[in-house]
Backbone as a chain_set.jsonl record, in Angstrom:
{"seq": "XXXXXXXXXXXXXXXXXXXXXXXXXXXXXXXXXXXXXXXXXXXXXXXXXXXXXXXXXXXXXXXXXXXXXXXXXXXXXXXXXXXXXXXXXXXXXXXXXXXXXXXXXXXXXXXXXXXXXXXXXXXXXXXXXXXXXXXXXXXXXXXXXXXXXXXXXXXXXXXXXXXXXXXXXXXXXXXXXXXXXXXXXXXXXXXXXXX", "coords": {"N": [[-13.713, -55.038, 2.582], [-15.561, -52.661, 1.841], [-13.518, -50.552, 2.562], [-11.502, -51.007, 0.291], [-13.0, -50.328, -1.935], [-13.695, -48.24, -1.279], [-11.134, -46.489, -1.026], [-10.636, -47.165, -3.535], [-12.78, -45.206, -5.202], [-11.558, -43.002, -3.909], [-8.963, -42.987, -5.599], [-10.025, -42.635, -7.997], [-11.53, -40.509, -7.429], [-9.308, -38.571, -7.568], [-7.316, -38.622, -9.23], [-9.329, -37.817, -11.722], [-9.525, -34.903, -10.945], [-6.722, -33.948, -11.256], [-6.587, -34.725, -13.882], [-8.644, -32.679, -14.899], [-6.832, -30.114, -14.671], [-4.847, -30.7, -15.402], [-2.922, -28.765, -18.809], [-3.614, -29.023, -21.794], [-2.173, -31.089, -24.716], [0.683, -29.547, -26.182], [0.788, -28.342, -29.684], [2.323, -30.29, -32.346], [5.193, -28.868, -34.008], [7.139, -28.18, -36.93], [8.668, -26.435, -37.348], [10.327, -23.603, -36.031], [10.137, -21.267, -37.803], [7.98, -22.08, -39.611], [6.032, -21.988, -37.55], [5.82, -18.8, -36.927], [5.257, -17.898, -39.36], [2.405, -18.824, -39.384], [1.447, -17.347, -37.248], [1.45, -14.77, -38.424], [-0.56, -14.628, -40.292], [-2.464, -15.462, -39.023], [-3.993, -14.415, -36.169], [-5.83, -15.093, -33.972], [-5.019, -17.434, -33.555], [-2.206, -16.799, -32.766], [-2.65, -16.583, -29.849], [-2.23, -18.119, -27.42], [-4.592, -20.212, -25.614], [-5.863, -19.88, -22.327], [-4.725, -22.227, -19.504], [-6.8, -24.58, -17.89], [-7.088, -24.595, -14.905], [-5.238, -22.727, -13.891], [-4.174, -19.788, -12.842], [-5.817, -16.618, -12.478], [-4.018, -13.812, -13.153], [-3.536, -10.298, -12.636], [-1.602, -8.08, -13.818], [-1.262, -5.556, -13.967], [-1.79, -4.605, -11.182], [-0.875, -6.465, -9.891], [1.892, -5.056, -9.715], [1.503, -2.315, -9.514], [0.875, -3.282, -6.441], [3.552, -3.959, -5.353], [5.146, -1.814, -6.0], [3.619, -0.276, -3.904], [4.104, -1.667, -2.028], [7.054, -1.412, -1.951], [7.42, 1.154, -1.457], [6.316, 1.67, 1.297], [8.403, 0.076, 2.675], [10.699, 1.501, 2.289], [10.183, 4.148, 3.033], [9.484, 2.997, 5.604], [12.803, 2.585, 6.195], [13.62, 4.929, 5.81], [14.439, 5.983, 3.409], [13.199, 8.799, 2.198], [13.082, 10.07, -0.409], [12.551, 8.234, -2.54], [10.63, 6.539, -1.717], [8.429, 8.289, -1.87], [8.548, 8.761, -4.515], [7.682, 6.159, -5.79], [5.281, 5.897, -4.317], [4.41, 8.258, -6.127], [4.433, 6.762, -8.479], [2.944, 4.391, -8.179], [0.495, 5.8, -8.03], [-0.035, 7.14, -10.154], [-0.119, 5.221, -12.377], [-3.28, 4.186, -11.988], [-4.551, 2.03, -10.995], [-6.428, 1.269, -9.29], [-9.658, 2.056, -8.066], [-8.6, 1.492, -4.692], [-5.975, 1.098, -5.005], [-4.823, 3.587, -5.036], [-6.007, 5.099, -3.361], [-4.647, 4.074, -1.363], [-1.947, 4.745, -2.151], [-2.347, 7.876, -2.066], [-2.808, 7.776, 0.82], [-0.453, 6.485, 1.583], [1.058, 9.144, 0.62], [0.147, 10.873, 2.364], [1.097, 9.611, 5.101], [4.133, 10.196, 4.619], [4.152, 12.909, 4.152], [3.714, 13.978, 6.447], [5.606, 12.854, 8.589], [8.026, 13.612, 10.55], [10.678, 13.298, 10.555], [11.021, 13.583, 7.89], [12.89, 15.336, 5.607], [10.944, 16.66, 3.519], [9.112, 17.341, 4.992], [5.609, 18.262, 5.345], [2.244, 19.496, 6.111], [1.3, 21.127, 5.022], [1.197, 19.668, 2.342], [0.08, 17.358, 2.905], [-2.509, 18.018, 3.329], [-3.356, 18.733, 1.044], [-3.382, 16.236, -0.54], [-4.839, 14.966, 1.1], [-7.233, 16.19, 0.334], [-7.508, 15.592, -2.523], [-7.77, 12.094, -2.431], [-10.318, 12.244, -0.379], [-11.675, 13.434, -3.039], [-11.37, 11.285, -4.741], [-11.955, 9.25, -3.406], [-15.364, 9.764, -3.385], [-15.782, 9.525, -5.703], [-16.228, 6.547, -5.822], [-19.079, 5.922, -5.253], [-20.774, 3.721, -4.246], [-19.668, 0.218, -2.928], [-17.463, -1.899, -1.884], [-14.968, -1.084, -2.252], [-15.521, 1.681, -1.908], [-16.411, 1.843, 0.705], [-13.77, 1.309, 1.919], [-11.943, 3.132, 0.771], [-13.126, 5.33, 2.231], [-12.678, 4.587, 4.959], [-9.623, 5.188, 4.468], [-9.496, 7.804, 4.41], [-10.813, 8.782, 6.337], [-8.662, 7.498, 8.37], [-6.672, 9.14, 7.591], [-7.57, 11.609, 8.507], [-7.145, 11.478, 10.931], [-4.259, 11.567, 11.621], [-3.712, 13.944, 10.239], [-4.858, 15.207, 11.999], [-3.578, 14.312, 14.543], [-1.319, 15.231, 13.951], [-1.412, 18.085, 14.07], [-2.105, 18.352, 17.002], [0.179, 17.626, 17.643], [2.01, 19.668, 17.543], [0.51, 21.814, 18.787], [1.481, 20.329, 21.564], [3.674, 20.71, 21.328], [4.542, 23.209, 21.667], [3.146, 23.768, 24.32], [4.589, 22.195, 26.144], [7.166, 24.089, 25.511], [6.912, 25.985, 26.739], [6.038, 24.762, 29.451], [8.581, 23.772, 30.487], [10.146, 26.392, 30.185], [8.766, 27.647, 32.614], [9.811, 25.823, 34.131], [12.313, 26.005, 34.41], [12.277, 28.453, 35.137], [11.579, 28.541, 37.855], [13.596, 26.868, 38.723], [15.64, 28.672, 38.93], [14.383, 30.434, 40.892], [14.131, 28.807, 42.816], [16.526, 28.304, 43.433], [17.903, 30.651, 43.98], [16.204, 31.306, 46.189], [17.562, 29.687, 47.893], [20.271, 30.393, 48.562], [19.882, 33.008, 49.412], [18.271, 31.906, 52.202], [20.585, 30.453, 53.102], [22.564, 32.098, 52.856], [22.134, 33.834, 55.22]], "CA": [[-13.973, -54.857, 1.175], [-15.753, -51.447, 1.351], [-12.412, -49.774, 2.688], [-11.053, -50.852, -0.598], [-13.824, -49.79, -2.705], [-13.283, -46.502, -0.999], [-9.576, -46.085, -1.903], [-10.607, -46.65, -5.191], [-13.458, -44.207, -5.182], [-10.492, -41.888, -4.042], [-7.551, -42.612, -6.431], [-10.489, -42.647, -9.175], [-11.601, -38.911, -7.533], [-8.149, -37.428, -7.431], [-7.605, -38.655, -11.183], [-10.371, -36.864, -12.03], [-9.109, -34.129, -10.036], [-5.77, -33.657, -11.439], [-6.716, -34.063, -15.045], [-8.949, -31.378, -15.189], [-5.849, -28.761, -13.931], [-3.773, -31.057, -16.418], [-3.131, -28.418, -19.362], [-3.525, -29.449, -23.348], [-0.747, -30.749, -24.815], [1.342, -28.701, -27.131], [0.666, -29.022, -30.829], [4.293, -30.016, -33.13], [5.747, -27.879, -34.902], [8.183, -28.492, -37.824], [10.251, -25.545, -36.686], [9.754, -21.792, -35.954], [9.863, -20.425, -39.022], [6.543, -22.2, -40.028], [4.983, -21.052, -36.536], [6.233, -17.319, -37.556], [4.253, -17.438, -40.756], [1.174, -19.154, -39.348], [1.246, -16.032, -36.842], [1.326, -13.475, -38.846], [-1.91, -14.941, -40.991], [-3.918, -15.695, -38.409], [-4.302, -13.455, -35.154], [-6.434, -15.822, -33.077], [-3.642, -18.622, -33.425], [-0.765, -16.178, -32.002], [-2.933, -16.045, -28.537], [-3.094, -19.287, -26.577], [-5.722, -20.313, -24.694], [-5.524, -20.347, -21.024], [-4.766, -23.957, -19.212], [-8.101, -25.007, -16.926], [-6.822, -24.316, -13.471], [-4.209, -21.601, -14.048], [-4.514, -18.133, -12.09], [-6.21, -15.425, -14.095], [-3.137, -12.479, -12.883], [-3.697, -9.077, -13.258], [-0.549, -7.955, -14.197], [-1.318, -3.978, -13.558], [-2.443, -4.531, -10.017], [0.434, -7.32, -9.186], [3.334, -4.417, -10.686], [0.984, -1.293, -8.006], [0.542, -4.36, -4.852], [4.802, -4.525, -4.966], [5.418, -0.685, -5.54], [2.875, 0.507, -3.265], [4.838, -2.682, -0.596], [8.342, -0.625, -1.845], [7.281, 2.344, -0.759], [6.497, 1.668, 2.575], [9.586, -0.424, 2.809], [11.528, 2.444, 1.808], [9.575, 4.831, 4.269], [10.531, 2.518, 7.12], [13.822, 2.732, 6.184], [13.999, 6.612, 5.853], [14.48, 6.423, 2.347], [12.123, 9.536, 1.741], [12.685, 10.611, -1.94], [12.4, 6.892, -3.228], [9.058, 6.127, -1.182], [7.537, 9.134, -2.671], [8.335, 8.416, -5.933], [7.13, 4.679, -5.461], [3.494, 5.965, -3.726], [3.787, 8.841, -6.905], [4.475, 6.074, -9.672], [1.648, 3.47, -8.062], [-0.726, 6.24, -8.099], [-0.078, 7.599, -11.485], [-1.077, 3.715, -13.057], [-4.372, 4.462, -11.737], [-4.949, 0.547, -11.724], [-8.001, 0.846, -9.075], [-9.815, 2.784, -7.057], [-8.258, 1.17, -3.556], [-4.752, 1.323, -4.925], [-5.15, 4.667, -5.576], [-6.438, 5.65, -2.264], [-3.375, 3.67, -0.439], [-0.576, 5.385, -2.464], [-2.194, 8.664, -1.303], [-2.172, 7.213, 2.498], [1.373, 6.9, 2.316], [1.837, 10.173, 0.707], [0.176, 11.662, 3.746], [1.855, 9.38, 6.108], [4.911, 10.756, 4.581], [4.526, 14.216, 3.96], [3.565, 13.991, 7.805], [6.59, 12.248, 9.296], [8.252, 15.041, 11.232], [12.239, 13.055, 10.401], [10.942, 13.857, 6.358], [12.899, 16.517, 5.129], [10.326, 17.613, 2.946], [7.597, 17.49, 6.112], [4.527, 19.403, 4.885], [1.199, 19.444, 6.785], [-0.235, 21.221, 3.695], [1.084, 18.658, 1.298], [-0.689, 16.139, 3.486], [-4.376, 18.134, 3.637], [-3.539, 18.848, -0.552], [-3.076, 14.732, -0.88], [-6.285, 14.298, 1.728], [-8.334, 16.442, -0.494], [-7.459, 14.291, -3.466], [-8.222, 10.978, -1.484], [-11.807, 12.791, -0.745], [-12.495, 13.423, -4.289], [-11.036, 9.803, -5.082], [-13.606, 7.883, -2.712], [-16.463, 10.296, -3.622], [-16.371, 9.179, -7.21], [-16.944, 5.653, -5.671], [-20.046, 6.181, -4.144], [-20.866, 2.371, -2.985], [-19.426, -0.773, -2.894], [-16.481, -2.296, -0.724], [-13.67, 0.055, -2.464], [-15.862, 3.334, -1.682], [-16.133, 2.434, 1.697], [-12.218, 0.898, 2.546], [-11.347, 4.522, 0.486], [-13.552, 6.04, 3.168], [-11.682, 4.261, 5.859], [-8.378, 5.34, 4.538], [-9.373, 8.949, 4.328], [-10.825, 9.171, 7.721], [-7.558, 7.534, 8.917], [-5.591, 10.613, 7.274], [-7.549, 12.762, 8.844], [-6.644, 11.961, 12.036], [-3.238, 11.512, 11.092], [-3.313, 15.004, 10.316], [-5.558, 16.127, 13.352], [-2.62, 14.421, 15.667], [-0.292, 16.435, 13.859], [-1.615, 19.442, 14.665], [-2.063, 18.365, 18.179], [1.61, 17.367, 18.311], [2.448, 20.738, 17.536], [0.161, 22.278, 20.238], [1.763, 19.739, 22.683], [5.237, 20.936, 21.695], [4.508, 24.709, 22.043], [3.297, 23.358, 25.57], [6.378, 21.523, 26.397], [8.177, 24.712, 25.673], [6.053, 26.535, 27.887], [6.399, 24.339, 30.502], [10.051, 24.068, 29.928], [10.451, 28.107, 30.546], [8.073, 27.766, 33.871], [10.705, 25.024, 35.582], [13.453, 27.203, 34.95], [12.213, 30.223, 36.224], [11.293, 28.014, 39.018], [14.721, 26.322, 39.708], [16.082, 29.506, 39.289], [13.669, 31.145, 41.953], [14.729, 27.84, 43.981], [18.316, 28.729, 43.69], [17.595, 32.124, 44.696], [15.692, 31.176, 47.91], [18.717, 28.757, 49.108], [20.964, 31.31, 48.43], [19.653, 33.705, 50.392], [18.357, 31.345, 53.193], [22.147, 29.834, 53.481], [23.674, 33.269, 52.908], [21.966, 34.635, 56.39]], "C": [[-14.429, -53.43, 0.894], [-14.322, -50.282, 1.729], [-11.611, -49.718, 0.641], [-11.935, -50.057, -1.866], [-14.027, -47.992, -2.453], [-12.1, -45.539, -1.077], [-9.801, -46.307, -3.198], [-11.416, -45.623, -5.808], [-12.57, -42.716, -5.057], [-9.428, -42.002, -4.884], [-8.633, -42.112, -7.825], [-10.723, -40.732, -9.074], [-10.307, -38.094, -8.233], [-7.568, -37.504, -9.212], [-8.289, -38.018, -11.685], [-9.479, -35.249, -12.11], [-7.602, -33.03, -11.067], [-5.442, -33.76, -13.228], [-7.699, -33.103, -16.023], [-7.843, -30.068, -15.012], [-4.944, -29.374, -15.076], [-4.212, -29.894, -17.733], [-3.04, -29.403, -20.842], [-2.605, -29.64, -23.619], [-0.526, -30.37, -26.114], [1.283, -29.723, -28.555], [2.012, -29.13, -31.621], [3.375, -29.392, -34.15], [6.438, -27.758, -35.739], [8.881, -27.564, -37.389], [9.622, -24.116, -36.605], [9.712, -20.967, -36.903], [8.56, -20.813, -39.448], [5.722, -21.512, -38.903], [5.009, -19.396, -36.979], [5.161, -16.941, -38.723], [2.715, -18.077, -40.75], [0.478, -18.236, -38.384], [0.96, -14.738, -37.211], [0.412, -13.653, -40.274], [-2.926, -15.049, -40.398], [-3.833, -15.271, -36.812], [-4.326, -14.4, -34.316], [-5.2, -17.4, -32.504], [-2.379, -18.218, -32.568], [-1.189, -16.552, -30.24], [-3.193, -17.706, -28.101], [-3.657, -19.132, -25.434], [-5.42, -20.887, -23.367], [-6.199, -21.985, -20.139], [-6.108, -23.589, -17.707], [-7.477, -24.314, -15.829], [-5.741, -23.03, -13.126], [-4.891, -20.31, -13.633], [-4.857, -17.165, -13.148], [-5.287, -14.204, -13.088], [-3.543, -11.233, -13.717], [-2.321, -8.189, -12.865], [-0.157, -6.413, -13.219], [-1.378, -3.787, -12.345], [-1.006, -4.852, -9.079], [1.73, -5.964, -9.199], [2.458, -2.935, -9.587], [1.674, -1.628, -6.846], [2.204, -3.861, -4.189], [5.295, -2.617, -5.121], [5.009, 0.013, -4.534], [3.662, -0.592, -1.822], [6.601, -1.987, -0.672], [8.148, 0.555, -0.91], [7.138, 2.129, 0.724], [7.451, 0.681, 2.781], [10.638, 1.068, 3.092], [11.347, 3.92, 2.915], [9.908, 4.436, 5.519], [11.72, 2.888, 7.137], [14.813, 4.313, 5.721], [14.197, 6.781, 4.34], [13.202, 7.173, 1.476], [11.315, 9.848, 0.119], [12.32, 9.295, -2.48], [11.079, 6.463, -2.624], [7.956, 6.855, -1.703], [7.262, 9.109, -3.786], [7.68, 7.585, -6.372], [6.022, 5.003, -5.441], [3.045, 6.726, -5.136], [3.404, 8.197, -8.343], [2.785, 4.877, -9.603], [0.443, 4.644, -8.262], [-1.215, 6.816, -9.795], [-0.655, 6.493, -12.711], [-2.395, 3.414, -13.068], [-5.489, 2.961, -12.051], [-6.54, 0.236, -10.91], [-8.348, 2.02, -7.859], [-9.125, 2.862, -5.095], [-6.266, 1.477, -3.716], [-4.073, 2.748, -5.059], [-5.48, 5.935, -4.161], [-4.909, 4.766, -0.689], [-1.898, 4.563, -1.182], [-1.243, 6.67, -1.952], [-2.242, 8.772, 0.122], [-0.789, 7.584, 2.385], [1.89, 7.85, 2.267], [1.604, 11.087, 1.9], [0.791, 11.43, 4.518], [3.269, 9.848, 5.726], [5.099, 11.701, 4.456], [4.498, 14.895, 5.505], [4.657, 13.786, 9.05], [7.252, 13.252, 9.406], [9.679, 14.756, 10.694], [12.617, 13.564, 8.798], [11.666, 15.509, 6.428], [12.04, 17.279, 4.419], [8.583, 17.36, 3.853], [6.647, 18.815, 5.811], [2.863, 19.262, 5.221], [-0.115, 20.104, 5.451], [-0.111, 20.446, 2.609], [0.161, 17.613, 1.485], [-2.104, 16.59, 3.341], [-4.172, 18.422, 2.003], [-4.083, 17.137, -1.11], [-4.668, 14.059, 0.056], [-7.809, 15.269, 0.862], [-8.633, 15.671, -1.519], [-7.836, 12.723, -3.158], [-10.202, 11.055, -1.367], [-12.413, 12.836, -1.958], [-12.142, 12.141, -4.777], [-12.293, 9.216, -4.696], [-14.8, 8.756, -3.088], [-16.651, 9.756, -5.035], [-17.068, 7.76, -7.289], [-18.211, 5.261, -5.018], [-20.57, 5.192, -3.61], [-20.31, 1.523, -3.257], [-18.106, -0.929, -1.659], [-15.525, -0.958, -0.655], [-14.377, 1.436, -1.852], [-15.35, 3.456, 0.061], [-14.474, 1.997, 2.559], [-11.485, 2.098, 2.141], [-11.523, 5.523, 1.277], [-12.687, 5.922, 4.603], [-10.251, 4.733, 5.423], [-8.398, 6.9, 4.782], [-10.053, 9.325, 6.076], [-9.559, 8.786, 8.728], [-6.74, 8.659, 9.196], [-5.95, 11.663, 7.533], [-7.533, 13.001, 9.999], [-5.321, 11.657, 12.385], [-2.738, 13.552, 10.919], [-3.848, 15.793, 11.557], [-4.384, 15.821, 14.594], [-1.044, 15.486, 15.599], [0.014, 17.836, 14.125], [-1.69, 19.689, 16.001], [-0.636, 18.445, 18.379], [2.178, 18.898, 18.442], [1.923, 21.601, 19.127], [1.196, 21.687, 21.32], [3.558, 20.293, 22.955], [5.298, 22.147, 22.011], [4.673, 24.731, 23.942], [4.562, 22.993, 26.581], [7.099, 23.059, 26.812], [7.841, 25.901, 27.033], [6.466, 26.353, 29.004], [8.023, 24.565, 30.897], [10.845, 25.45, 31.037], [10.135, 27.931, 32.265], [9.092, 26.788, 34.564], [11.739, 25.469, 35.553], [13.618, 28.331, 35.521], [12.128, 29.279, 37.615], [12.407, 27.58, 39.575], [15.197, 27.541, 39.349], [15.612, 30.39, 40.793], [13.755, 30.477, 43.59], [15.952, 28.381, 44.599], [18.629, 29.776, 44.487], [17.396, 32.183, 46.209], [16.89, 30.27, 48.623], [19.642, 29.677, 49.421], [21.0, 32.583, 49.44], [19.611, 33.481, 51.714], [19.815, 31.072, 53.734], [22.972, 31.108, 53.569], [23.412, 34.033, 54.301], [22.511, 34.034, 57.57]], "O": [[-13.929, -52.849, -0.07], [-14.24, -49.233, 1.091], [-11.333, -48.715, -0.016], [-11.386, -49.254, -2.62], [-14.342, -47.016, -3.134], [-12.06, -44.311, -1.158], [-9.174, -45.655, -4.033], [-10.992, -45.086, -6.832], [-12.722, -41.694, -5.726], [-8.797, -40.949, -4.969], [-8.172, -41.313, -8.64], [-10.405, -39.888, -9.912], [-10.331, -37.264, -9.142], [-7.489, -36.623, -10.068], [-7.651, -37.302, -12.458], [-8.981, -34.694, -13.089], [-7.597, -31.84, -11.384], [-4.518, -33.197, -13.815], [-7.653, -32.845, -17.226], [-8.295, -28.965, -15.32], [-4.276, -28.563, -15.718], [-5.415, -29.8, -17.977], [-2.389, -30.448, -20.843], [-1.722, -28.887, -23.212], [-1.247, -30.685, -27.06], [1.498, -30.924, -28.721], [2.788, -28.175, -31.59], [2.265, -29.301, -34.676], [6.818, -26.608, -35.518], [9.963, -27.936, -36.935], [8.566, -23.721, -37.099], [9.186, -19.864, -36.749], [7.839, -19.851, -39.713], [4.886, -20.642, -39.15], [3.948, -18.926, -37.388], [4.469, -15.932, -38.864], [1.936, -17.971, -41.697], [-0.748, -18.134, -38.417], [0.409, -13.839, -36.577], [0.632, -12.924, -41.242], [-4.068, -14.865, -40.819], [-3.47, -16.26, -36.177], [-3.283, -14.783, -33.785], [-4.864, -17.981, -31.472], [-1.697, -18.977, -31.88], [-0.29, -16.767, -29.428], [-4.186, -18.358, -28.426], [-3.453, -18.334, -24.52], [-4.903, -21.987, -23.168], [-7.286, -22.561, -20.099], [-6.175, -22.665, -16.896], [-7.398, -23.108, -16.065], [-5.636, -22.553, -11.996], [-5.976, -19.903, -14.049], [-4.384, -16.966, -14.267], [-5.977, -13.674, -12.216], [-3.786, -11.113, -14.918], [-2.106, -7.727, -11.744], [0.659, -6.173, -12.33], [-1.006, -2.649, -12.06], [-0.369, -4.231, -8.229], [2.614, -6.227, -8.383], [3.258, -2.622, -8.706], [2.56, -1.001, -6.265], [2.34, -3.492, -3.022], [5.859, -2.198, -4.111], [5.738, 0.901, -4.093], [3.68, -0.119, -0.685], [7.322, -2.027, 0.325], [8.684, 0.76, 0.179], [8.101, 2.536, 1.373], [6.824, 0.094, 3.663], [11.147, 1.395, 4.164], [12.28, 4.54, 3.427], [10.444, 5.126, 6.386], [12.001, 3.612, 8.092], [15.983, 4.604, 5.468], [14.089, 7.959, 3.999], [12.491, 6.693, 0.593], [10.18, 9.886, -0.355], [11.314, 9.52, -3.153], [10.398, 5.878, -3.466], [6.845, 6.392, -1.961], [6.149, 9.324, -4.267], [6.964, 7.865, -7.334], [5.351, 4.61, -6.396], [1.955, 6.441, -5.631], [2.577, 8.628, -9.146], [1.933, 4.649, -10.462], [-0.618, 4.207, -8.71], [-2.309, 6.86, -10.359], [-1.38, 6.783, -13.662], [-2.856, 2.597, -13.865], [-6.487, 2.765, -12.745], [-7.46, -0.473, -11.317], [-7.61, 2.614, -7.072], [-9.148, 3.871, -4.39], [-5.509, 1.906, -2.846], [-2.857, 2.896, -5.174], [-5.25, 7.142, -4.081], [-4.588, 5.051, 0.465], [-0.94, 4.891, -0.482], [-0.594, 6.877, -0.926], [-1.767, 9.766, 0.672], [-0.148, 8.533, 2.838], [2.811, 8.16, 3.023], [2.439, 11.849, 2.389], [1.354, 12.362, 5.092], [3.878, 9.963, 6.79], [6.296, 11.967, 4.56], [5.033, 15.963, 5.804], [4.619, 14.349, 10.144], [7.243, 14.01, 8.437], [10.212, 15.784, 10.278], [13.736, 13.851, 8.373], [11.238, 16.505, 7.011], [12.153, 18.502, 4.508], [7.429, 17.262, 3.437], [6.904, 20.004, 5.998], [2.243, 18.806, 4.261], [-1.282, 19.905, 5.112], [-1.063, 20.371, 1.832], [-0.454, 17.036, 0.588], [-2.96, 15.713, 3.227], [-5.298, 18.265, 1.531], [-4.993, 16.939, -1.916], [-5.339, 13.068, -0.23], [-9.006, 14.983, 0.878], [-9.714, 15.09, -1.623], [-8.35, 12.234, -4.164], [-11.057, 10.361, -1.918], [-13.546, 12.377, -2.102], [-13.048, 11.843, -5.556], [-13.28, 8.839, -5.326], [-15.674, 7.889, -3.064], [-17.803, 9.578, -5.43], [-17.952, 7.451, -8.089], [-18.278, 4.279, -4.279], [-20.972, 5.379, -2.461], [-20.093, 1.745, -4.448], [-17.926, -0.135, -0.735], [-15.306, -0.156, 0.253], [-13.62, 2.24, -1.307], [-14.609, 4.255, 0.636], [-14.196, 2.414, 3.684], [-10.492, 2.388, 2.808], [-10.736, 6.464, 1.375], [-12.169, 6.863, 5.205], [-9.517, 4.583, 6.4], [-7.401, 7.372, 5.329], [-9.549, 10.191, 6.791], [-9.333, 9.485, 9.716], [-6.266, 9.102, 10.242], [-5.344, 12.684, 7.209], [-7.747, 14.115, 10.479], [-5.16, 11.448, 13.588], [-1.764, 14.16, 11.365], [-3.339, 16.82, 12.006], [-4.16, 16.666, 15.46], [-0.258, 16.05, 16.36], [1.038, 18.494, 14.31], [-1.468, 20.815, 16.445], [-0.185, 19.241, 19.202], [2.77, 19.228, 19.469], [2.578, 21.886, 20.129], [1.789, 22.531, 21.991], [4.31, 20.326, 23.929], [6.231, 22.384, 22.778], [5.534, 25.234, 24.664], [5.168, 23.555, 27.494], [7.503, 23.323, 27.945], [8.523, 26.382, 27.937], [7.082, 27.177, 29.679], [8.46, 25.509, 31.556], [11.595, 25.487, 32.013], [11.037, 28.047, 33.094], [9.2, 27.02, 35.769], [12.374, 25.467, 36.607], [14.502, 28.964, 36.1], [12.942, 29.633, 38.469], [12.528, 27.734, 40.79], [15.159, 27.461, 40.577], [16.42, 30.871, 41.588], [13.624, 30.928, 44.727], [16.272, 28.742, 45.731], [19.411, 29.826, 45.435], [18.017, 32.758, 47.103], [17.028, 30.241, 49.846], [19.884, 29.825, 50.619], [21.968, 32.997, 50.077], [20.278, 34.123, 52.525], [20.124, 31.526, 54.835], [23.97, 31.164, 54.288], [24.284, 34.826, 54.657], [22.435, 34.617, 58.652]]}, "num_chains": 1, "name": "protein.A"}
């Protein structure tokens, strides 16, 4: 007996349950021409009121989230000028401090990418200064410091870039030194075998 009294305790919950999320139902209408002219008398009437359980969307953020997810799409896929535009359009909406500090991420990670035709090491420390004065305006909460984390990312983003360079000068360096060397090899067989 209490099993049943406890399935009804639950169909009675979930009833509950499911007509709180249930929205209002729609008031009639004789036809759209009367709605039309009861709109344009009374303001508050044009705007309906949001249903109980329904997502509060932020429109500006959602319309960043999916450019600022193009762009690095578009970046994977080498498409340079279109990723830039993407990181320059999400940043220009200026919908929040974090989205704001990820479209200039990518522009560093792209002005950085060595395959970028328009590869620029000072576009990237121009775009990490901006980033800096971005998170400095937030001076605490989550966004200041996840803006902080993005800008210390980019700056060793740009510190490996500058290494890479060192490492390739190196390279060439080296490079030079094993050819003189198999040449100086060549030399010594040459001689040895020629006596």
């Amino acid at each position: 007996m209490s099993a049943k009294h406890l399935q009804i305790a639950v169909s009675v919950g979930l009833i509950a349950l499911l007509s709180a999320c249930a929205s209002m139902p729609l008031e009639y209408s004789a036809s759209p021409i009367d709605n039309r002219a009861q709109n344009t008398t009374s303001p508050a009437a044009a705007t309906p009121s949001p249903m109980a359980c329904e997502p509060d969307i932020d429109l500006a953020t959602e319309s960043v989230l999916r450019k600022l997810a193009l762009a690095n799409e578009w970046h994977t896929a080498k498409q340079y000028q279109s990723a830039f535009e993407a990181y320059e359009s999400a940043l220009a909406e200026h919908s929040s401090l974090l989205s704001d500090a990820y479209a200039l991420w990518g522009i560093i990670a792209l002005r950085l990418d060595r395959e970028n035709p328009a590869y620029s090491r000072e576009a990237a420390q121009t775009a990490i200064y901006v980033l800096d004065q971005r998170a400095q305006q937030a001076l605490t909460g989550e966004a200041s410091n996840e803006a902080r984390l993005l800008w210390f990312s980019a700056e060793l983003m740009i510190a490996a870039d500058a290494s890479k360079d060192q490492v390739m000068a190196e390279n060439v360096q080296l490079n030079k030194e094993l050819a003189q060397r198999e040449e100086a090899i060549q030399r010594l067989r040459e001689l040895t075998l020629g006596k």
